[in-house]
XYZ file of C-alpha atoms in Angstrom:
737
model
C 47.722 -5.121 -29.975
C 49.360 -2.802 -27.446
C 49.695 -3.978 -23.886
C 47.503 -2.258 -21.301
C 49.498 -0.717 -18.472
C 48.334 -0.525 -14.842
C 46.861 2.974 -15.237
C 44.809 1.839 -18.225
C 43.406 -1.051 -16.209
C 42.511 1.230 -13.300
C 40.761 3.707 -15.617
C 38.822 0.910 -17.318
C 37.791 -0.522 -13.943
C 36.573 2.870 -12.734
C 34.607 3.391 -15.957
C 33.050 -0.059 -15.636
C 32.025 0.493 -12.003
C 30.667 3.940 -12.850
C 28.605 2.493 -15.709
C 27.162 -0.174 -13.471
C 26.331 2.449 -10.838
C 24.600 4.637 -13.416
C 22.470 1.944 -15.007
C 21.541 0.125 -11.790
C 21.106 3.277 -9.663
C 23.358 1.618 -7.106
C 20.795 -1.047 -6.351
C 23.390 -3.791 -5.976
C 25.012 -2.289 -2.931
C 22.722 0.410 -1.612
C 20.415 -0.098 1.373
C 16.832 0.154 0.150
C 14.905 2.685 2.171
C 11.546 1.707 3.579
C 9.063 4.055 1.870
C 6.988 4.119 5.049
C 9.924 4.748 7.345
C 8.631 8.205 8.188
C 5.114 7.101 9.021
C 3.677 7.555 12.499
C 4.905 4.234 13.947
C 8.329 5.823 14.271
C 6.782 8.539 16.360
C 5.713 5.904 18.849
C 9.075 4.323 19.281
C 8.469 1.272 17.084
C 11.893 -0.104 16.240
C 12.946 -0.938 12.722
C 13.965 -4.425 11.758
C 10.994 -6.155 13.395
C 10.636 -9.799 12.556
C 8.260 -11.081 9.876
C 8.339 -14.521 11.497
C 5.048 -14.866 13.395
C 6.265 -17.889 15.378
C 9.320 -15.968 16.537
C 7.152 -12.963 17.402
C 4.802 -15.106 19.493
C 7.753 -16.731 21.252
C 9.391 -13.393 22.036
C 6.178 -11.889 23.388
C 5.005 -15.112 25.090
C 1.712 -15.421 23.168
C -0.427 -18.478 22.571
C -3.096 -16.821 20.409
C -2.713 -14.619 17.342
C -5.653 -12.844 15.704
C -4.877 -11.995 12.086
C -7.036 -9.450 10.304
C -7.686 -8.560 6.690
C -9.332 -5.146 6.781
C -10.015 -2.381 4.290
C -11.553 0.287 6.504
C -10.835 -0.873 10.045
C -13.895 -2.936 10.939
C -12.189 -6.330 10.765
C -9.248 -4.877 12.667
C -11.650 -3.667 15.349
C -13.204 -7.126 15.682
C -9.731 -8.665 15.931
C -8.819 -6.278 18.746
C -12.050 -7.051 20.578
C -11.408 -10.792 20.357
C -7.890 -10.323 21.692
C -9.129 -8.310 24.683
C -11.957 -10.709 25.428
C -9.776 -13.799 25.137
C -7.363 -12.273 27.606
C -9.893 -11.010 30.150
C -12.262 -14.021 30.081
C -9.940 -16.958 29.451
C -6.428 -15.770 30.228
C -5.261 -16.200 26.638
C -2.025 -14.452 25.815
C -3.306 -12.807 22.670
C -1.830 -10.545 20.023
C -3.390 -8.829 17.016
C -1.515 -9.099 13.718
C -1.883 -7.304 10.399
C -1.691 -9.961 7.678
C 0.719 -7.901 5.606
C 3.249 -7.682 8.444
C 4.223 -11.372 8.388
C 5.361 -14.196 6.123
C 3.513 -17.505 6.066
C 5.957 -20.140 4.817
C 6.602 -21.170 8.424
C 2.978 -21.777 9.413
C 3.889 -25.463 9.171
C 5.855 -24.976 12.393
C 2.941 -23.372 14.255
C 2.857 -25.060 17.703
C -0.132 -27.300 18.319
C -0.784 -25.744 21.747
C -1.545 -22.344 20.208
C -4.372 -21.005 18.057
C -4.658 -18.641 15.105
C -7.843 -16.646 14.549
C -8.565 -15.127 11.129
C -10.926 -12.140 10.840
C -11.288 -11.488 7.130
C -13.310 -8.932 5.222
C -14.279 -9.537 1.615
C -13.608 -6.540 -0.596
C -15.243 -5.674 -3.912
C -16.143 -8.602 -6.122
C -14.920 -11.351 -3.793
C -11.398 -9.979 -3.464
C -9.081 -9.889 -0.452
C -8.505 -6.568 1.254
C -5.310 -4.736 0.356
C -3.424 -5.958 3.417
C -4.491 -9.591 2.841
C -3.574 -9.990 -0.836
C -0.173 -11.645 -0.309
C -1.491 -14.004 2.360
C -4.493 -14.963 0.245
C -2.437 -15.640 -2.873
C 0.026 -17.712 -0.848
C -2.443 -19.825 1.107
C -4.731 -20.544 -1.871
C -1.920 -21.105 -4.369
C -1.787 -24.454 -6.152
C 1.981 -24.747 -5.732
C 2.113 -23.592 -2.100
C 5.128 -24.830 -0.172
C 6.309 -24.349 3.387
C 9.544 -24.028 5.344
C 9.876 -27.780 5.961
C 9.598 -28.490 2.243
C 6.119 -30.007 2.360
C 3.514 -29.352 -0.295
C -0.269 -29.284 -0.108
C -0.663 -33.047 -0.446
C 1.515 -33.576 2.635
C -0.964 -31.737 4.907
C 1.775 -29.403 6.183
C -0.543 -27.482 8.549
C -1.729 -30.468 10.562
C -0.480 -28.793 13.761
C -2.405 -25.566 13.129
C -5.594 -24.918 15.077
C -7.610 -22.016 13.679
C -10.806 -20.018 14.068
C -12.404 -17.960 11.283
C -14.863 -15.078 11.002
C -15.755 -13.250 7.802
C -17.227 -9.834 7.089
C -19.351 -9.801 3.955
C -22.404 -8.355 2.278
C -25.144 -10.465 0.760
C -25.797 -7.921 -1.977
C -22.516 -9.025 -3.537
C -22.383 -12.072 -5.755
C -19.328 -13.385 -3.889
C -20.720 -13.066 -0.389
C -18.048 -13.663 2.265
C -15.888 -15.430 -0.304
C -12.655 -14.458 1.449
C -13.332 -16.349 4.678
C -14.864 -19.269 2.787
C -11.888 -19.681 0.470
C -9.298 -19.258 3.215
C -11.162 -21.736 5.421
C -11.194 -24.266 2.565
C -7.512 -23.667 1.814
C -6.436 -24.113 5.440
C -8.424 -27.342 5.774
C -6.994 -28.593 2.473
C -3.538 -28.043 3.959
C -4.423 -30.086 7.037
C -5.315 -27.333 9.546
C -8.069 -28.064 12.082
C -10.806 -25.480 12.485
C -12.246 -24.902 15.950
C -15.962 -24.136 15.959
C -17.982 -23.005 12.968
C -16.715 -20.269 10.658
C -18.657 -17.092 11.377
C -20.115 -14.852 8.692
C -21.289 -11.302 9.345
C -23.751 -9.815 6.880
C -23.628 -6.090 6.320
C -26.269 -6.323 3.602
C -28.859 -7.464 6.132
C -27.683 -4.870 8.648
C -26.782 -7.591 11.146
C -22.983 -7.469 11.140
C -22.554 -6.703 14.835
C -25.204 -9.144 16.033
C -23.805 -11.841 13.717
C -20.415 -11.303 15.327
C -21.778 -11.353 18.874
C -23.876 -14.472 18.311
C -20.943 -16.289 16.650
C -18.302 -15.557 19.257
C -20.038 -17.145 22.273
C -20.169 -20.717 20.868
C -16.729 -20.103 19.386
C -15.278 -19.314 22.804
C -16.943 -22.414 24.224
C -15.467 -24.616 21.490
C -12.030 -23.017 21.868
C -12.112 -23.445 25.650
C -12.850 -27.150 25.200
C -10.132 -27.516 22.568
C -7.395 -25.734 24.554
C -8.500 -26.567 28.086
C -9.268 -22.951 28.925
C -11.164 -21.999 32.072
C -13.436 -18.963 31.955
C -13.019 -16.385 34.692
C -14.816 -13.194 35.598
C -13.914 -10.629 32.986
C -12.277 -7.472 34.283
C -10.981 -4.520 32.320
C -7.286 -4.813 31.615
C -5.957 -1.751 29.784
C -3.968 -2.281 26.608
C -2.459 1.212 26.755
C -1.158 3.465 29.482
C -2.209 7.113 29.257
C 0.075 9.484 31.151
C -0.715 13.167 31.551
C 2.290 15.447 31.182
C 1.478 18.850 32.667
C 5.117 19.895 32.450
C 4.896 19.826 28.645
C 3.152 22.596 26.707
C 0.771 21.646 23.920
C 2.748 24.025 21.710
C 6.021 22.197 22.311
C 7.719 21.119 19.109
C 7.550 17.407 19.932
C 3.797 17.358 20.664
C 1.533 16.057 17.900
C -1.593 18.191 17.482
C -3.083 16.094 14.701
C -0.086 15.618 12.433
C -0.120 12.054 11.071
C 3.626 11.420 11.342
C 6.973 12.917 12.234
C 7.678 14.514 8.869
C 4.384 16.378 9.025
C 5.159 17.415 12.615
C 8.509 18.850 11.572
C 7.054 20.574 8.516
C 9.057 18.428 6.105
C 6.264 16.377 4.571
C 7.475 14.255 1.693
C 6.318 11.292 -0.348
C 5.504 8.662 -1.132
C 1.975 9.719 -0.201
C -0.286 6.841 0.704
C -2.651 5.471 3.334
C 0.025 6.105 5.985
C 1.142 9.508 4.789
C -1.297 12.038 3.267
C -0.484 14.828 0.851
C -1.792 18.217 1.969
C -3.409 19.189 -1.329
C -4.441 22.729 -2.233
C -8.096 23.035 -3.263
C -7.755 24.764 -6.621
C -11.483 25.207 -7.183
C -14.769 24.459 -5.453
C -18.335 25.079 -6.509
C -21.926 24.128 -5.751
C -23.660 21.779 -8.199
C -27.226 21.835 -6.822
C -29.523 24.795 -7.426
C -31.637 24.424 -4.276
C -30.895 26.004 -0.895
C -31.623 23.041 1.369
C -29.212 20.579 -0.233
C -25.584 20.750 -1.309
C -23.445 18.855 -3.765
C -19.831 19.879 -4.144
C -17.445 19.802 -7.057
C -13.836 20.235 -5.976
C -10.580 20.336 -7.899
C -7.545 19.225 -5.897
C -4.094 20.249 -7.102
C -1.575 17.376 -6.972
C 1.166 18.999 -9.049
C 4.605 18.553 -7.519
C 3.467 15.756 -5.197
C 4.432 12.796 -7.412
C 0.879 11.557 -6.902
C -0.663 10.166 -10.047
C -4.009 8.668 -10.895
C -5.775 6.851 -13.677
C -9.295 7.574 -14.797
C -11.609 5.568 -12.515
C -9.364 5.672 -9.434
C -10.315 6.897 -5.944
C -9.085 9.808 -3.908
C -9.033 9.390 -0.137
C -9.896 12.412 1.975
C -8.606 12.407 5.556
C -11.418 13.929 7.613
C -11.551 15.676 10.944
C -14.401 15.591 13.433
C -16.505 18.699 13.876
C -15.861 20.986 16.822
C -19.393 20.387 18.075
C -18.875 16.632 18.397
C -15.374 17.019 19.825
C -16.779 19.329 22.503
C -19.646 16.936 23.236
C -17.293 13.978 23.658
C -14.784 15.773 25.881
C -17.573 17.212 28.026
C -19.173 13.774 28.482
C -15.854 12.505 29.876
C -15.242 15.582 32.015
C -12.162 16.471 29.977
C -13.194 19.861 28.566
C -10.918 21.774 30.936
C -8.032 19.420 30.117
C -8.515 19.266 26.375
C -5.047 20.724 25.719
C -3.331 18.602 28.363
C -0.392 16.743 26.822
C -0.596 12.963 27.160
C 1.739 10.129 26.288
C 0.194 6.836 25.240
C 2.176 3.601 25.315
C 1.309 -0.025 24.740
C 1.440 -2.134 27.878
C 2.195 -5.154 25.719
C 5.018 -5.294 23.160
C 2.555 -6.283 20.435
C 0.110 -3.405 21.108
C 0.270 -0.612 18.553
C -0.754 2.884 19.564
C -3.051 4.021 16.721
C -1.715 7.582 16.585
C 1.584 9.384 17.261
C 2.350 10.661 20.761
C 2.880 12.766 22.795
C -0.363 14.480 21.867
C -3.390 16.053 23.550
C -6.885 14.873 24.433
C -8.300 17.345 21.903
C -6.053 16.153 19.084
C -6.881 12.477 19.703
C -10.628 13.100 19.602
C -10.542 15.591 16.722
C -8.193 13.800 14.339
C -7.994 10.142 15.343
C -11.246 8.791 16.850
C -14.420 7.904 14.942
C -16.551 9.557 17.635
C -19.534 10.049 15.296
C -19.839 6.362 14.466
C -22.531 3.941 15.629
C -22.084 2.398 19.053
C -21.168 -1.240 19.592
C -23.387 -3.091 22.073
C -20.322 -4.916 23.367
C -18.611 -1.579 24.052
C -21.701 -0.360 25.917
C -21.501 -3.422 28.172
C -17.851 -2.672 28.945
C -18.719 0.916 29.936
C -21.293 -0.172 32.527
C -18.692 -0.681 35.260
C -17.635 2.972 34.948
C -21.087 4.577 34.917
C -21.532 7.718 37.052
C -24.231 6.192 39.283
C -26.038 2.920 39.962
C -29.033 3.844 37.811
C -26.800 4.520 34.813
C -24.853 1.341 35.501
C -28.026 -0.761 35.452
C -29.193 0.919 32.249
C -25.847 0.314 30.525
C -25.848 -3.321 31.593
C -29.328 -3.774 30.150
C -28.382 -2.052 26.899
C -25.305 -4.244 26.616
C -27.150 -7.498 27.195
C -30.515 -6.976 25.466
C -30.194 -6.479 21.727
C -33.862 -5.508 21.247
C -33.666 -2.896 23.995
C -30.388 -1.627 22.514
C -32.048 -1.324 19.111
C -34.951 0.623 20.583
C -32.931 3.035 22.705
C -29.661 3.484 20.821
C -29.704 2.190 17.254
C -33.123 3.499 16.239
C -32.230 6.905 17.685
C -28.912 6.982 15.823
C -26.894 7.927 18.900
C -23.135 8.179 18.842
C -21.166 7.306 21.976
C -21.192 10.785 23.544
C -24.893 11.252 22.837
C -25.616 7.890 24.422
C -23.611 8.743 27.553
C -25.420 12.070 27.827
C -28.774 10.313 27.556
C -28.069 7.432 29.923
C -26.180 9.531 32.463
C -28.730 12.347 32.359
C -25.967 14.831 31.523
C -23.658 13.582 34.297
C -19.998 13.319 33.338
C -18.384 9.895 32.997
C -15.136 10.774 34.709
C -14.396 7.227 35.885
C -13.980 5.773 32.391
C -10.280 5.210 31.585
C -9.344 7.119 28.427
C -7.466 4.010 27.337
C -10.799 2.197 26.995
C -11.914 4.690 24.352
C -8.618 4.387 22.492
C -9.062 0.609 22.447
C -12.766 0.547 21.623
C -13.475 3.397 19.203
C -12.413 2.954 15.607
C -9.530 5.011 14.336
C -11.033 7.582 12.000
C -10.567 6.382 8.446
C -9.980 8.215 5.171
C -13.117 8.459 3.038
C -12.720 7.323 -0.551
C -14.413 9.174 -3.400
C -14.498 8.247 -7.043
C -12.331 10.680 -8.953
C -14.662 12.491 -11.337
C -12.054 13.724 -13.798
C -9.902 12.212 -16.528
C -6.182 11.800 -15.973
C -5.723 12.228 -19.730
C -7.318 15.663 -19.569
C -5.885 16.925 -16.251
C -3.144 14.825 -14.701
C -2.082 17.519 -12.230
C -5.560 18.001 -10.756
C -8.272 15.586 -9.728
C -11.957 16.161 -9.102
C -14.338 15.142 -6.320
C -18.133 15.062 -6.597
C -19.786 14.758 -3.186
C -23.295 15.325 -1.868
C -23.547 16.851 1.591
C -26.244 15.652 3.950
C -27.881 17.029 7.056
C -31.054 15.056 7.638
C -33.574 14.900 10.419
C -34.737 11.315 10.930
C -38.344 10.951 12.137
C -38.342 10.093 15.842
C -34.610 10.591 16.319
C -33.507 13.361 18.705
C -30.493 14.378 16.625
C -29.904 15.488 13.074
C -27.741 13.103 11.047
C -24.764 14.944 9.589
C -22.054 13.671 7.309
C -18.571 13.921 8.767
C -16.391 14.331 5.704
C -18.509 16.278 3.250
C -19.569 18.813 5.861
C -15.837 19.261 6.407
C -15.419 19.749 2.658
C -18.372 22.154 2.635
C -16.673 24.218 5.339
C -13.545 24.378 3.181
C -15.639 25.456 0.194
C -17.332 28.184 2.261
C -13.937 29.388 3.482
C -12.595 29.495 -0.067
C -15.574 31.581 -1.132
C -14.960 34.226 1.524
C -16.774 33.064 4.652
C -14.373 33.855 7.531
C -16.182 31.515 9.949
C -17.785 28.653 8.020
C -20.468 26.840 9.978
C -22.049 24.188 7.715
C -25.258 22.810 9.211
C -24.306 24.119 12.653
C -20.883 22.451 12.629
C -17.472 24.022 12.894
C -14.196 22.486 11.817
C -10.514 23.129 12.480
C -10.078 23.655 8.766
C -6.634 25.236 9.077
C -5.376 21.950 10.498
C -2.828 21.330 13.253
C -0.682 24.415 13.824
C -2.428 26.085 10.834
C -0.571 23.775 8.450
C -3.626 23.431 6.184
C -4.198 27.167 5.920
C -4.765 28.453 2.413
C -7.594 25.942 1.839
C -5.849 22.576 1.849
C -7.079 19.057 2.522
C -5.074 15.896 3.341
C -5.483 13.179 0.685
C -3.960 10.144 -0.958
C -4.852 8.226 -4.127
C -6.023 4.634 -4.254
C -5.893 2.789 -7.553
C -8.911 0.870 -8.786
C -9.795 -1.770 -11.370
C -12.878 0.216 -12.414
C -11.501 1.191 -15.816
C -12.414 2.078 -19.366
C -11.630 -0.559 -22.007
C -8.099 -0.200 -23.341
C -9.540 0.086 -26.847
C -11.499 3.386 -27.020
C -13.467 2.139 -30.051
C -15.316 -0.305 -27.790
C -18.829 0.901 -26.912
C -19.656 1.494 -23.257
C -22.892 1.634 -21.264
C -22.894 3.408 -17.894
C -25.549 3.527 -15.176
C -24.862 6.158 -12.524
C -27.692 8.013 -10.782
C -26.942 10.969 -8.524
C -23.318 11.236 -7.477
C -22.941 7.751 -8.930
C -22.164 9.669 -12.118
C -18.796 10.757 -10.686
C -16.503 8.192 -12.362
C -18.529 8.422 -15.560
C -17.876 12.137 -15.858
C -14.207 11.144 -15.953
C -14.907 8.403 -18.509
C -16.827 10.742 -20.826
C -14.317 13.547 -20.356
C -11.578 11.144 -21.465
C -13.469 9.863 -24.480
C -14.239 13.418 -25.616
C -10.529 14.237 -25.435
C -9.675 11.097 -27.414
C -12.212 12.087 -30.068
C -10.696 15.584 -30.304
C -7.308 13.937 -30.837
C -8.718 12.042 -33.822
C -9.068 8.633 -32.199
C -12.008 6.410 -33.080
C -14.312 6.358 -30.060
C -17.141 3.880 -29.652
C -20.736 4.554 -28.695
C -20.915 6.041 -25.197
C -24.246 5.795 -23.356
C -24.972 7.149 -19.867
C -28.153 6.394 -17.909
C -28.405 9.156 -15.320
C -31.073 9.836 -12.719
C -31.882 12.521 -10.172
C -34.943 14.203 -8.671
C -35.506 17.174 -10.996
C -33.507 18.508 -13.899
C -33.816 22.047 -12.509
C -32.453 21.108 -9.052
C -29.874 18.343 -9.042
C -28.976 17.459 -12.635
C -25.212 17.182 -12.132
C -22.901 18.627 -14.820
C -25.882 19.441 -17.028
C -24.072 22.013 -19.170
C -20.899 19.938 -19.415
C -22.639 17.069 -21.208
C -23.439 19.459 -24.082
C -19.756 20.354 -24.389
C -18.771 16.694 -24.552
C -21.425 16.103 -27.207
C -19.671 18.639 -29.415
C -16.615 16.364 -29.424
C -18.384 12.986 -29.466
C -21.415 13.884 -31.576
C -23.975 11.137 -31.991
C -21.650 8.700 -30.231
C -22.594 10.234 -26.857
C -26.093 9.599 -25.557
C -27.328 10.824 -22.162
C -30.554 9.087 -21.087
C -32.149 10.721 -18.039
C -34.628 9.659 -15.367
C -36.141 12.419 -13.209
C -37.923 10.769 -10.306
C -39.941 13.781 -9.116
C -41.141 15.373 -12.357
C -43.925 13.127 -13.562
C -47.029 11.484 -12.159
C -44.962 8.426 -11.255
C -41.378 7.965 -10.177
C -39.005 7.003 -12.974
C -35.576 5.557 -12.199
C -32.585 4.497 -14.264
C -33.773 0.884 -14.142
C -36.938 1.933 -15.988
C -34.979 3.803 -18.657
C -32.670 0.843 -19.107
C -35.641 -1.397 -19.861
C -37.160 1.166 -22.254
C -33.914 1.150 -24.252
C -33.562 -2.613 -24.088
C -33.033 -3.163 -27.812
C -30.228 -0.617 -28.031
C -28.621 -2.025 -24.882
C -28.721 -5.574 -26.237
C -27.379 -4.505 -29.634
C -24.413 -2.779 -27.999
C -23.736 -5.787 -25.787
C -23.627 -7.950 -28.894
C -20.913 -5.555 -30.099
C -18.998 -6.401 -26.908
C -19.886 -3.165 -25.125
C -18.596 -2.735 -21.599
C -21.284 -2.220 -18.967
C -20.682 -0.155 -15.814
C -22.802 0.525 -12.739
C -21.971 2.881 -9.908
C -24.330 3.218 -6.977
C -26.379 1.582 -4.288
C -25.741 -2.158 -4.255
C -28.684 -3.081 -2.060
C -31.281 -1.707 -4.457
C -30.378 0.078 -7.668
C -27.370 -2.031 -8.690
C -29.200 -5.262 -7.921
C -32.248 -4.101 -9.916
C -30.018 -3.095 -12.820
C -28.399 -6.530 -12.768
C -31.815 -8.227 -12.937
C -33.066 -5.832 -15.620
C -30.006 -6.460 -17.771
C -30.520 -10.227 -17.566
C -34.167 -9.780 -18.568
C -33.207 -7.546 -21.509
C -30.716 -10.098 -22.802
C -33.216 -12.938 -22.441
C -36.069 -11.013 -24.076
C -34.148 -9.705 -27.075
C -32.263 -12.926 -27.739
C -35.205 -15.249 -27.257
C -33.636 -16.994 -24.269
C -34.935 -18.146 -20.887
C -34.303 -15.599 -18.161
C -31.991 -18.051 -16.409
C -29.779 -18.014 -19.502
C -29.777 -14.219 -19.436
C -28.582 -14.367 -15.839
C -25.779 -16.729 -16.851
C -24.657 -14.338 -19.581
C -24.602 -11.417 -17.141
C -22.606 -13.505 -14.677
C -20.152 -14.397 -17.423
C -19.791 -10.709 -18.346
C -18.911 -9.915 -14.752
C -16.340 -12.689 -14.557
C -14.391 -11.236 -17.496
C -14.805 -7.598 -16.374
C -17.086 -6.720 -19.273
C -19.594 -5.794 -16.559
C -18.083 -3.730 -13.748
C -19.922 -2.611 -10.637
C -18.859 -0.096 -8.062
C -21.193 -1.012 -5.240
C -21.449 1.410 -2.378
C -22.497 1.075 1.238
C -22.821 3.545 4.063
C -20.152 3.078 6.671
C -19.906 3.910 10.342
C -18.451 7.390 9.913
C -21.785 8.800 10.953
C -25.128 7.332 11.856
C -27.289 6.297 8.980
C -30.272 7.114 6.799
C -33.652 5.440 6.924
C -35.233 3.640 4.035
C -37.391 5.914 1.941
C -39.545 5.540 -1.126
C -37.184 7.694 -3.142
C -33.461 8.037 -3.669
C -31.248 9.944 -1.258
C -27.655 10.799 -1.940
C -25.308 9.557 0.734
C -21.894 10.803 -0.253
C -21.600 12.734 2.966
C -21.676 9.588 5.009
C -18.765 8.042 3.264
C -19.120 4.583 1.851
C -16.926 1.590 1.142
C -17.686 -2.014 0.374
C -16.241 -3.431 3.571
C -18.923 -4.605 5.974
C -19.738 -2.649 9.094
C -21.744 -3.154 12.252
C -25.188 -3.430 13.752
C -26.446 0.068 13.055
C -26.447 -0.469 9.314
C -29.839 -0.192 7.681
C -30.586 -1.053 4.094
C -30.630 2.179 2.193
C -31.974 3.547 -1.020
C -28.989 5.686 -1.966
C -26.694 6.526 -4.771
C -23.232 7.852 -4.344
C -19.776 7.428 -5.731
C -17.945 8.501 -2.649
C -16.299 5.496 -1.106
C -16.221 5.802 2.688
């Protein structure tokens, strides 16, 4: 064998290194880029390389109390912020709020005994942790959990940890408040000592806010005893400084006018697109689905080609809304800021752990229009904090009474569905509230959240476009002085009107800045991102499926049926596909009526659409009734291992369907009803029975209970609990908040 000379060795080495570089994409030596590095925190001066060690963070910022939150839509985060402010102002606690996904937990065994950790945890879906709490939950409840000092669960490694817990749940779910219950049990198993009783807020009963308020007072008392805290007179201590900058024009390049992050500001938007960074999607198509003039239901096709966004059939699309011009004007006028709406302001945290919830510098108008949930229900605790800044003594006394008397608050505010600006107008008798620090609103009003809608198309059929099905509401509530209007779907309706040639769309008396900040959404665009879901078709298309989806609850099932029709056209064996669908009248609001016939051409007798029209006969007929009428067929398909899906109102329809299904199984199998319930529960545990349960959220004020179904897509829904203005609804919708 010939000897290799030096040049040969060099060439071989270069080839080897090049091969490694090609196949590993340089991952062994390259610096991995943070996919969120361009999100808005950078616009606020947040430095990279922040520690994930919570003990170190508390030491550096001199804190003795950390409030962790697990939140899907911002409610738990809001409660965490309120606890931090109250602990500081009433008891002198040095508090910080912490997102659970921002820290590691192996070193909780070194948590100092003279500090306290508070956990505010929402339960998501079928007893699951929220997205930002998944890693923490899996760690703390794991059987083989181990900590930095090497101790395992049996060694009680958290014996130094003092903790407080509050959960946000909904009693219409089988796993009510399971997140806080399981975490509480896990922490105690590991030796941690809970202070006070674990609190549980119940959105299903509409008592979330009052549950929180009634829990926190004895909690503070117990914590004061445990830590030797002394209560003092609470005074407002701002978390943020708000500095007006008249020398800076609102049109200056560095001023954010609603852009979510720096890349969007500079016109260089790029992925990955996610909950921190929306894609500005072109609306390829929009049309009206209802045939009546007084109600609207939209079908929209959003073009995601070239964005690297992808979805699977059954996923959600998140729409980033904007507040209507009417409500922005009302809010700014109530604060006496109308003449300064375009004044540039810089907002900074006065504490190193405080996060400004939007990029700055910006303007008053941009903050209210794009970042504040100004149409949401009002917190009684927030009302109490506003009393000190009322425009006169009469208003101050009224605000104090509203803040302290829950029955009076219910009568004057909740039952009239007032948002914060409407309430200030009413209490102040149209006087302007110029003494209220703007920082208080930044701290106390939720950041406006994306609204999630079930994608109503199949990714197999159209992977470069996705569909939205959304009902638009504008309802007058008996006795209420204002008309309830949906925030997001009226925004979508304005976009639809614009696309169809209306130069000045004005849906239900609302106007929107539909061209976006600096006209960056012109050409009929909407900011979105995609959220993946476990609400899926069986992997084997030959499995039969049963779907129950009244109203816009049919949205994901249109995608399911569209996919199965395409599979049938491709020659695949497709199982029996049954949809139970309900609406008022087949001539008014029968969604996708002509499409079902097209799908039947592909699926033949394997597609069955069973309808319930509640307003056409002498008595109201709902999907639950049709399900019972077809009990034998339903049971037969379940015996063939059919998958069962429900999308809609959890408080009424979904619960009734669950009971009806158990009764059908018991009746047709000759079993006690209790056994039928056990079988249904077992189906749910193995995902043979999947429910997308929907609840109205705080994006606007809410509907009243009625004897018939209302659609509520315009209000946005999501199964994270909310606050005291929630009322049990009879709704169906597959838009998710």
